[in-house]
XYZ file of C-alpha atoms in Angstrom:
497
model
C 34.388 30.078 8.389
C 32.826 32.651 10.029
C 30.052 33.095 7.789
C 29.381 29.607 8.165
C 28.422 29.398 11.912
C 25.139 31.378 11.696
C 23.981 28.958 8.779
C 25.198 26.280 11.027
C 23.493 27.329 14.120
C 20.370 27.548 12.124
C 20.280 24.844 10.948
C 21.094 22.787 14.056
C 18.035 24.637 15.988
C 15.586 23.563 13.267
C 16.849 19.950 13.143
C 16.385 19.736 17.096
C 13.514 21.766 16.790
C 12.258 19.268 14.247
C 12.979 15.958 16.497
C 9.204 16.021 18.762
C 7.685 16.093 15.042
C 9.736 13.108 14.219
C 9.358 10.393 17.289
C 8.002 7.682 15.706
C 9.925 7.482 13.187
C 13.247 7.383 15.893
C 11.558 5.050 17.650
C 11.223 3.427 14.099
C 14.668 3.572 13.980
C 15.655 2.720 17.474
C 13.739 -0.674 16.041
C 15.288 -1.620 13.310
C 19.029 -1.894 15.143
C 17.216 -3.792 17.683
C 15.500 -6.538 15.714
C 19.228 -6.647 13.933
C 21.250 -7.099 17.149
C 18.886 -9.406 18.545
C 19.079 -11.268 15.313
C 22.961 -11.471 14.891
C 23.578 -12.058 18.691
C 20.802 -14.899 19.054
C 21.165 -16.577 15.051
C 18.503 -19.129 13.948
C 16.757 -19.421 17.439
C 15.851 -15.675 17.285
C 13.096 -16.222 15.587
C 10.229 -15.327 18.092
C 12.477 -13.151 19.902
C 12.475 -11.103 16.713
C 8.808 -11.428 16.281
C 8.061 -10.167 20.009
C 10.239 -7.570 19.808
C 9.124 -5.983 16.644
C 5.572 -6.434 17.132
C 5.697 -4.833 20.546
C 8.022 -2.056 18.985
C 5.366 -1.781 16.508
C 2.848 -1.588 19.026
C 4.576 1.706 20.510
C 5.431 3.291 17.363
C 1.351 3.177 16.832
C 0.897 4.987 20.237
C 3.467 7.720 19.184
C 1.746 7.784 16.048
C -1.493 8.623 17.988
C 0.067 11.192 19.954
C 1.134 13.200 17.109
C -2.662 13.411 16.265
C -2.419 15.985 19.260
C 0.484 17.871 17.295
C -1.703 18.486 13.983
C -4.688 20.554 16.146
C -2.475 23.415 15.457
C -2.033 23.258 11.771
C 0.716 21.548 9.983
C 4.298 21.731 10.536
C 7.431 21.464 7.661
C 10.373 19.651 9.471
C 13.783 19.265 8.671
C 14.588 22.346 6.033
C 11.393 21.382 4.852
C 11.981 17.907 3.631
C 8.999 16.763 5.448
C 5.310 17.656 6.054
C 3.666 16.492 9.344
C 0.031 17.192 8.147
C -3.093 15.276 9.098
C -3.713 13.025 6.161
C -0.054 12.046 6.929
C -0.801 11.275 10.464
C -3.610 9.214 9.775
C -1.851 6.782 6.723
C 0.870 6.255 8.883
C -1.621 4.764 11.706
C -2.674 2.812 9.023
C 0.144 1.534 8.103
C 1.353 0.778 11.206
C -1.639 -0.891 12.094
C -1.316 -3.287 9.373
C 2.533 -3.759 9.258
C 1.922 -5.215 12.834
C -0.884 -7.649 11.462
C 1.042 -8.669 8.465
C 4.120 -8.919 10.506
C 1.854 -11.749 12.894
C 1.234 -12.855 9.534
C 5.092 -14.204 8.267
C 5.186 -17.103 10.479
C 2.006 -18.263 9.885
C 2.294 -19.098 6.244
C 4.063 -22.945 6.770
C 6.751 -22.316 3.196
C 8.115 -19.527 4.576
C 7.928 -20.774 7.784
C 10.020 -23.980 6.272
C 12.906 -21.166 5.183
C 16.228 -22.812 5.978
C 17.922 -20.208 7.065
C 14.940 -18.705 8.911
C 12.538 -15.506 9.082
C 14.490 -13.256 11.889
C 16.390 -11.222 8.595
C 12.493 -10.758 7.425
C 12.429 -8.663 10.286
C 14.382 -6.911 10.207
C 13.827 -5.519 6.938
C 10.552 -5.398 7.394
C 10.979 -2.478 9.812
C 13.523 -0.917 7.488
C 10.620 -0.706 4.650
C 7.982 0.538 7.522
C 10.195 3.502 8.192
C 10.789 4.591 4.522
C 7.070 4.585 4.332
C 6.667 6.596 7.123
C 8.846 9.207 5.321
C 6.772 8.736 2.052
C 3.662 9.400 3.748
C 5.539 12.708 4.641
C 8.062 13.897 2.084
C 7.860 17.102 0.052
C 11.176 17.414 -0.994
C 12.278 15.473 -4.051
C 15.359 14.405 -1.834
C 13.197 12.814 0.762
C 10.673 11.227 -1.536
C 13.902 9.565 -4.006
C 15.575 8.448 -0.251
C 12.005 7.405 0.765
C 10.875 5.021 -2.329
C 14.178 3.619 -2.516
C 14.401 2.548 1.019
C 11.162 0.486 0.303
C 12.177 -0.642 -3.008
C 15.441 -2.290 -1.617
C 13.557 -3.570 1.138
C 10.825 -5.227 -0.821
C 13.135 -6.873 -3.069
C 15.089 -8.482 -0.357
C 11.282 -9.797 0.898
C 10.346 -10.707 -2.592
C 13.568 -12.960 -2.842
C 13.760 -14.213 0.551
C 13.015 -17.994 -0.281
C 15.640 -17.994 -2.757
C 15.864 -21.701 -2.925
C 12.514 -21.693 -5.166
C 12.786 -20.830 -8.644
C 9.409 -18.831 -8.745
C 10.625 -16.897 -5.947
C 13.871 -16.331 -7.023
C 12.469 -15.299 -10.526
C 9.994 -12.506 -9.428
C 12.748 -10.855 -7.178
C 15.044 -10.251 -10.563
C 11.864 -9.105 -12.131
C 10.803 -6.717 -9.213
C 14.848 -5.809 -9.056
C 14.812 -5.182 -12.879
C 11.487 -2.752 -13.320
C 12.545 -1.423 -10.014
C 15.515 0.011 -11.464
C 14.694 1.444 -14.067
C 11.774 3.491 -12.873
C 13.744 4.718 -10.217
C 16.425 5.356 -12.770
C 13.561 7.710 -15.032
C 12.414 8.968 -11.663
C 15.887 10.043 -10.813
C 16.356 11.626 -14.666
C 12.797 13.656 -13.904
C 14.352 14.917 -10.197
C 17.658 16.273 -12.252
C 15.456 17.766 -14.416
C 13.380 19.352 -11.706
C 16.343 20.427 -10.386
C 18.318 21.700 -13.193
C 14.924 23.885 -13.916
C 14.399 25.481 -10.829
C 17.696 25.325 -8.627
C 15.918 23.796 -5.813
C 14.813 20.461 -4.691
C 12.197 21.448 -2.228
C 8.792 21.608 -3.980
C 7.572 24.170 -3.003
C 10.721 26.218 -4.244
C 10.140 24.401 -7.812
C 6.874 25.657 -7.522
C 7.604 29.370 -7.080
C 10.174 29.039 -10.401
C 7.253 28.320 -12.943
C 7.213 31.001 -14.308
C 10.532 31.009 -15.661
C 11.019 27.301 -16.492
C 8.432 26.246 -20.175
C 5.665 24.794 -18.960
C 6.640 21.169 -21.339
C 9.462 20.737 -19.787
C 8.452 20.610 -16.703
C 5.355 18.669 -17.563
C 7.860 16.037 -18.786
C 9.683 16.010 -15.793
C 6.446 15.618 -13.390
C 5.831 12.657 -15.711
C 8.922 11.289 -15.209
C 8.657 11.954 -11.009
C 5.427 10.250 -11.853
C 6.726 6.844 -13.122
C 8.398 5.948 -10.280
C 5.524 6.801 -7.389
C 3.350 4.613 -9.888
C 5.842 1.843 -9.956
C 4.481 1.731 -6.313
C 0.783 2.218 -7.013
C 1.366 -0.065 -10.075
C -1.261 1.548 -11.992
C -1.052 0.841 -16.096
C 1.347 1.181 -17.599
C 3.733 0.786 -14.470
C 1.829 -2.889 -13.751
C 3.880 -5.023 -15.261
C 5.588 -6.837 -12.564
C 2.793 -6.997 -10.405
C 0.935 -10.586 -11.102
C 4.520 -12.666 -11.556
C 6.077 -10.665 -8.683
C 2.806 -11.429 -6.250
C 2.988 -15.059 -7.427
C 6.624 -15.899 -6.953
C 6.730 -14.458 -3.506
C 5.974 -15.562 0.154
C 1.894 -15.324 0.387
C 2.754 -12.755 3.507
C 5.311 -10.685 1.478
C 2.643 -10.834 -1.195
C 0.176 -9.230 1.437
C 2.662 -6.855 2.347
C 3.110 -5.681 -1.610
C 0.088 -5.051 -1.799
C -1.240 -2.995 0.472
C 1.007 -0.686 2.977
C 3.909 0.704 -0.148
C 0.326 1.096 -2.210
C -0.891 3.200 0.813
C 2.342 5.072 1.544
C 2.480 6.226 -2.098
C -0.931 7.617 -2.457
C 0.009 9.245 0.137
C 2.937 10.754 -1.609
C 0.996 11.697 -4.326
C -1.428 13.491 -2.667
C 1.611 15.395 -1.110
C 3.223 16.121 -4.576
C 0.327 16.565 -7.221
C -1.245 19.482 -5.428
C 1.265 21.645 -5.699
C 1.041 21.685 -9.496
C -2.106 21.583 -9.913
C -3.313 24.358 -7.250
C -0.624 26.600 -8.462
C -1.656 29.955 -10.024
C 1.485 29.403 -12.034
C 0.882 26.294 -13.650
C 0.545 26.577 -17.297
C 1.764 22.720 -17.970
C -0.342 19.436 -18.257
C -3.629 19.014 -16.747
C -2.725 16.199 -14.372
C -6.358 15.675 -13.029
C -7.111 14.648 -16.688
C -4.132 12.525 -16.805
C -4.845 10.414 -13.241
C -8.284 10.281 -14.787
C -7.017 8.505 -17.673
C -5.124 6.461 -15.948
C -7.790 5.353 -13.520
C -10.100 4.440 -16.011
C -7.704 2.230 -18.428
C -6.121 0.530 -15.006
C -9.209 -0.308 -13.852
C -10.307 -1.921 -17.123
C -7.108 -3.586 -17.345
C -6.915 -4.911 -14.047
C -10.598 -6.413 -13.598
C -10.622 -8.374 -17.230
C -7.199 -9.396 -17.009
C -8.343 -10.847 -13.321
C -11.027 -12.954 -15.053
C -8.841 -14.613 -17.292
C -6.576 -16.218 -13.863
C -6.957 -19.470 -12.703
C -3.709 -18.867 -9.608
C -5.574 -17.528 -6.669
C -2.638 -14.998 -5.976
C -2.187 -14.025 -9.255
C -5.994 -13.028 -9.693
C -5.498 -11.115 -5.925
C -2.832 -9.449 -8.309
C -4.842 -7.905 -10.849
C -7.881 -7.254 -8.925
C -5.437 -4.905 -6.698
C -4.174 -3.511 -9.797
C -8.304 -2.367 -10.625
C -9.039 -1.622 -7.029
C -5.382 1.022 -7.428
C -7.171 2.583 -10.502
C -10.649 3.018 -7.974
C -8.870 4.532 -5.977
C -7.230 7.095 -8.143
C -10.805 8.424 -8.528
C -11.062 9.913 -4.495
C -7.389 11.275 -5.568
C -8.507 13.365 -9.205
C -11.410 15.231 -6.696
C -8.129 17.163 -4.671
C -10.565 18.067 -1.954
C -11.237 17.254 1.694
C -14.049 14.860 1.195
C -11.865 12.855 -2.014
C -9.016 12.541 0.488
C -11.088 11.141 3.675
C -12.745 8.820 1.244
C -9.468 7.962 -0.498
C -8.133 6.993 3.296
C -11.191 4.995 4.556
C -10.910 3.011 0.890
C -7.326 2.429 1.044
C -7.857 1.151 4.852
C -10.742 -1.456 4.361
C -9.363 -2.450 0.643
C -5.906 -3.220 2.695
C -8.083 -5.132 5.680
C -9.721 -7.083 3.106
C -6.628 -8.304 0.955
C -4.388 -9.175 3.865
C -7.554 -11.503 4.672
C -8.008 -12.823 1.421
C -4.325 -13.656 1.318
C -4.456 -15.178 4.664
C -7.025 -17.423 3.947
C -5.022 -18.085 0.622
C -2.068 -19.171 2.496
C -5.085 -21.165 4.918
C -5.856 -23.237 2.193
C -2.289 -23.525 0.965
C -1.373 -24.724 4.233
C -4.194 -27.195 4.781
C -4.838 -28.534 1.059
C -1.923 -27.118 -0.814
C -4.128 -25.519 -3.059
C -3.200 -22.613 -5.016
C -4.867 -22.878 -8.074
C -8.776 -22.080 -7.797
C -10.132 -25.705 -9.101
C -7.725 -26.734 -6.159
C -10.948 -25.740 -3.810
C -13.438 -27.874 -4.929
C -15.618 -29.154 -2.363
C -13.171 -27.301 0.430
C -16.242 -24.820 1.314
C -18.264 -27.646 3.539
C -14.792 -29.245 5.237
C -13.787 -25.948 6.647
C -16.851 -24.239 6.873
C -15.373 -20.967 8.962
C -12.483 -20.575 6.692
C -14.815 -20.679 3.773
C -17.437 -18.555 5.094
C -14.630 -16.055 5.931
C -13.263 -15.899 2.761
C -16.595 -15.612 1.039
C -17.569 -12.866 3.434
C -13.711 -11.137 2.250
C -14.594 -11.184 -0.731
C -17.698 -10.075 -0.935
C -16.293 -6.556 0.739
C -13.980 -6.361 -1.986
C -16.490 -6.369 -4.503
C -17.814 -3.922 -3.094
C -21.451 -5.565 -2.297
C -23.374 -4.498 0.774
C -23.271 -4.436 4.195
C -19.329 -4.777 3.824
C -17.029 -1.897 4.209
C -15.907 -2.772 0.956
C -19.731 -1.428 -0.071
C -19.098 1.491 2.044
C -15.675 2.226 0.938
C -16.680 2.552 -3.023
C -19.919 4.123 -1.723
C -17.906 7.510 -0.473
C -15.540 7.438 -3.151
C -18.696 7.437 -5.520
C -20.417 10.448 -3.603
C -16.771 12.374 -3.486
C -16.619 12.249 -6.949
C -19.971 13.254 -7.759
C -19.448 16.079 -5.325
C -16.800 17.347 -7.367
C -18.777 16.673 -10.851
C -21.659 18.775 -9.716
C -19.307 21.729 -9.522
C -17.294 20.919 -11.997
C -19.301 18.827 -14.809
C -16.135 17.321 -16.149
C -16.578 14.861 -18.314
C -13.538 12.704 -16.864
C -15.013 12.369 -13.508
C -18.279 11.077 -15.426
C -16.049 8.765 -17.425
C -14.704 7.617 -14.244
C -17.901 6.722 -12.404
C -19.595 5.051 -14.926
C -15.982 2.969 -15.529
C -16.058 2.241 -11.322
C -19.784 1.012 -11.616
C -18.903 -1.583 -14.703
C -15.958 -2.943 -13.141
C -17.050 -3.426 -9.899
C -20.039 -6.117 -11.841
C -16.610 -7.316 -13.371
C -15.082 -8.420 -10.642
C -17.799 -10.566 -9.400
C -17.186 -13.024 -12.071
C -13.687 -13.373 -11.135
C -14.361 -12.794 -7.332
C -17.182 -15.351 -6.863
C -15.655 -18.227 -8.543
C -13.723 -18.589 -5.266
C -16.893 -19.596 -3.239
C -18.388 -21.491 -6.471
C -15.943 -24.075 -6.172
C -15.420 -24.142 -2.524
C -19.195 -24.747 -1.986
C -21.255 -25.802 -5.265
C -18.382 -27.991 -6.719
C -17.772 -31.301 -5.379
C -14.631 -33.279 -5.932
C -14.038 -37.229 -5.919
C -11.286 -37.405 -3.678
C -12.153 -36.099 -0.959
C -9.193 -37.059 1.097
C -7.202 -33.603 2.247
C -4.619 -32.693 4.735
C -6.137 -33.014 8.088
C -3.742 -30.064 9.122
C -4.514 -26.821 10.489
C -3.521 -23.268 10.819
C -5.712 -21.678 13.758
C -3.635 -18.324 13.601
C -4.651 -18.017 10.007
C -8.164 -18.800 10.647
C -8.246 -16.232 13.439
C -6.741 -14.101 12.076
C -9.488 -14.213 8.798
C -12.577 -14.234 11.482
C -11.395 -11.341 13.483
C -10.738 -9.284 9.691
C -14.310 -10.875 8.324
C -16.008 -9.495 11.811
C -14.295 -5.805 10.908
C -15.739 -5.735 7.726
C -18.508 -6.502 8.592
C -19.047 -3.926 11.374
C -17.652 -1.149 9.372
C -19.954 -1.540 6.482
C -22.413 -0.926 9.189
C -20.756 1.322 11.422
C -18.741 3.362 9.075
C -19.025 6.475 11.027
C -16.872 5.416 13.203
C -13.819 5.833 11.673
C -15.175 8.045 8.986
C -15.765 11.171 11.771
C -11.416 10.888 12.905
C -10.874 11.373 8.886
């Protein structure tokens, strides 16, 4: 017992030592019982309640967020028996993702079927938060503890939101199959950790890192691919892209919106946490994993940007065409240096702006014309001119065509990876390039059909819903007006990165 108390005392003083690294995410936490008391005290009417009260949480979570920017000036610190890393790059994503959980959580009421949920949207809330904080400790884990705890806090979130309109058989059907791959990659993510473990005696990277040389380099190259599956069940990158297009299709527009852009965020993040360690390693004799992202990048991106043209279901060609911008986006990771990851960051940001706008405007049109499939927006373009203008402008940025941020956004992952070629002269980063460039043409075909049949079509009846959803369409201006002024400001934001 005795021998105990120093180990005790230690630890103690670094977990309270720890705690002014960790606000937000108490605050975070703080959050989450709140939204769920003021849900089971108030019932059905808590509705808004729960909606001001997590948006406004939200809102000062950001501004603790910002604070820690102050905390990084003096290099980064390990927290928590170095579970967690409170670094700058994992500062920033979580601003990001704060940012935009607050927009999309605006968003769930806006969308009129989910709205129409019998049993109402204060549980949404509720969870929502819950997923916000695991991917706060995604952005930050370095321990293979933290980042299993992490991506399973999301996943079980996210399948609750997936499922939440249960009474549709869509709906219902994408939650079992975003409950079934779910599973088992974070069942051969789980075998890979054991592994890890079983190797090396230690959980914490860092300590895996230092046993290399006594652990054969296959093994635990087999084990990192393993570790690997289930982060890229969350980027969804080929070949862990399976669910993607029925899950984004079966669920809630706003849920969809929320899929597809903060968990994608959070787990680059992760990877750029994890991968490093590996590859940077004087140790390392395993696989070359910068050849094996590369790979992967180039056959997602093919996959998702011809699979895209092939859709006629608005959200399901959203779906692939996030699955090809993931694989883009895997090129600012394969550089592992300063300018890849600011580039990687300003990307993920306006690729994230732009889909939750697209998506909007999807649920616009779904609202005002119930039309989901893209022949469903025939002759739409002149009745709602803004809307339409909007969306053309939205996707136009995620082509990637200028003066968008979009443009921008591929723009400095293009000169980050040519950086890194010029030193370099790898023929995968060539390979990667020349892949971006044809699949960015690519996805105008699939991208521009949108405003070919909202303004060059025509349609005989031309009797629609006269209803509106001004959030929506507010919400799509103030996003189009961004893009806009990024793509032509992009310093900006590019000089905090």
């Amino acid at each position: 017992m005795h021998d105990l108390l120093p180990h005790i005392s230690a630890q103690l003083t670094n977990v309270f030592g720890s705690l002014p690294y960790f606000m937000p995410e108490i605050y975070l936490t703080v959050l989450f019982l709140v939204v769920l008391i003021t849900d089971l005290i108030f019932g059905r009417r808590s509705v808004k309640l729960c909606k001001i009260v997590a948006c406004a949480g939200l809102l000062l979570v950001l501004f603790k967020d910002l604070q820690q920017v102050a905390l990084i000036l003096d290099g980064d610190h390990v927290i928590f028996g170095s579970m967690l890393l409170l670094r700058r790059s994992a500062v920033f994503f979580k601003i990001i993702i704060d940012l935009l959980s607050f927009v999309l959580l605006l968003n769930f009421t806006w969308d009129d079927k989910l709205k129409a949920h019998p049993k109402g949207l204060s549980d949404l809330y509720t969870i929502s938060i819950a997923s916000v904080l695991g991917l706060h400790l995604m952005a930050m884990a370095i321990n293979l503890l933290s980042v299993y705890l992490a991506i399973e806090m999301v996943s079980v979130a996210s399948y609750l939101m997936v499922a939440y309109r249960s009474e549709t058989a869509l709906s219902t059907e994408a939650g079992l199959k975003y409950v079934l791959f779910g599973a088992a990659s974070s069942a051969v993510m789980l075998y890979g950790i054991s592994l890890l473990y079983g190797f090396s005696g230690s959980l914490d990277l860092l300590g895996i890192v230092a046993q290399l040389p006594n652990v054969n380099p296959v093994s635990v190259s087999f084990a990192l691919v393993l570790v690997m599956i289930g982060i890229g069940f969350k980027l969804s990158f080929v070949p862990m892209h399976f669910w993607v297009p029925d899950v984004y299709q079966g669920a809630p527009t706003p849920v969809t919106a929320y899929l597809s852009t903060v968990p994608k965020i959070a787990a680059f993040a992760l990877l750029v946490n994890v991968m490093p360690l590996f590859l940077f390693s004087a140790d390392w004799k395993g696989i070359d994993f910068s050849i094996v992202l590369s790979a992967l990048g180039i056959i997602t991106m093919i996959a998702g940007n011809f699979a895209a043209v092939l859709q006629s279901n608005v959200k399901r060609m959203l779906a692939y065409s996030s699955i090809g911008h993931t694989g883009f986006a895997l090129m600012a990771v394969v550089t592992f240096n300063v300018q890849g990851l600011s580039s990687l960051t300003y990307y993920l940001a306006v690729y994230a702006l732009a889909n939750i706008g697209a998506l909007a405007l999807a649920s616009y049109f779904s609202n005002i014309a119930e039309a989901e499939e893209v022949e469903a927006y025939k002759g739409l373009g002149l009745k709602y001119p803004v809307a339409s203008v909007c969306f053309v402008i939205i996707l136009i940025s995620l082509t990637g065509i200028p003066v968008t941020a979009g443009f921008t956004g591929k723009l400095f992952v293009f000169s980050a990876v040519y950086s890194t070629y010029e030193q370099t002269h790898s023929i995968w980063l060539m390979a990667l390039m020349i892949t971006g460039a044809l699949t960015t043409v690519v996805s105008l075909f699939y991208y521009l059909k949108i405003p070919l049949y909202l303004f060059l079509k025509r349609t005989e009846n031309a009797e629609v819903p006269s209803k509106r959803s001004y959030n929506l369409l507010v919400l799509a201006v103030v996003i189009s007006f961004l893009l806009v002024l990024l793509g032509v400001f992009p310093n900006s934001i590019l000089k905090y990165l």
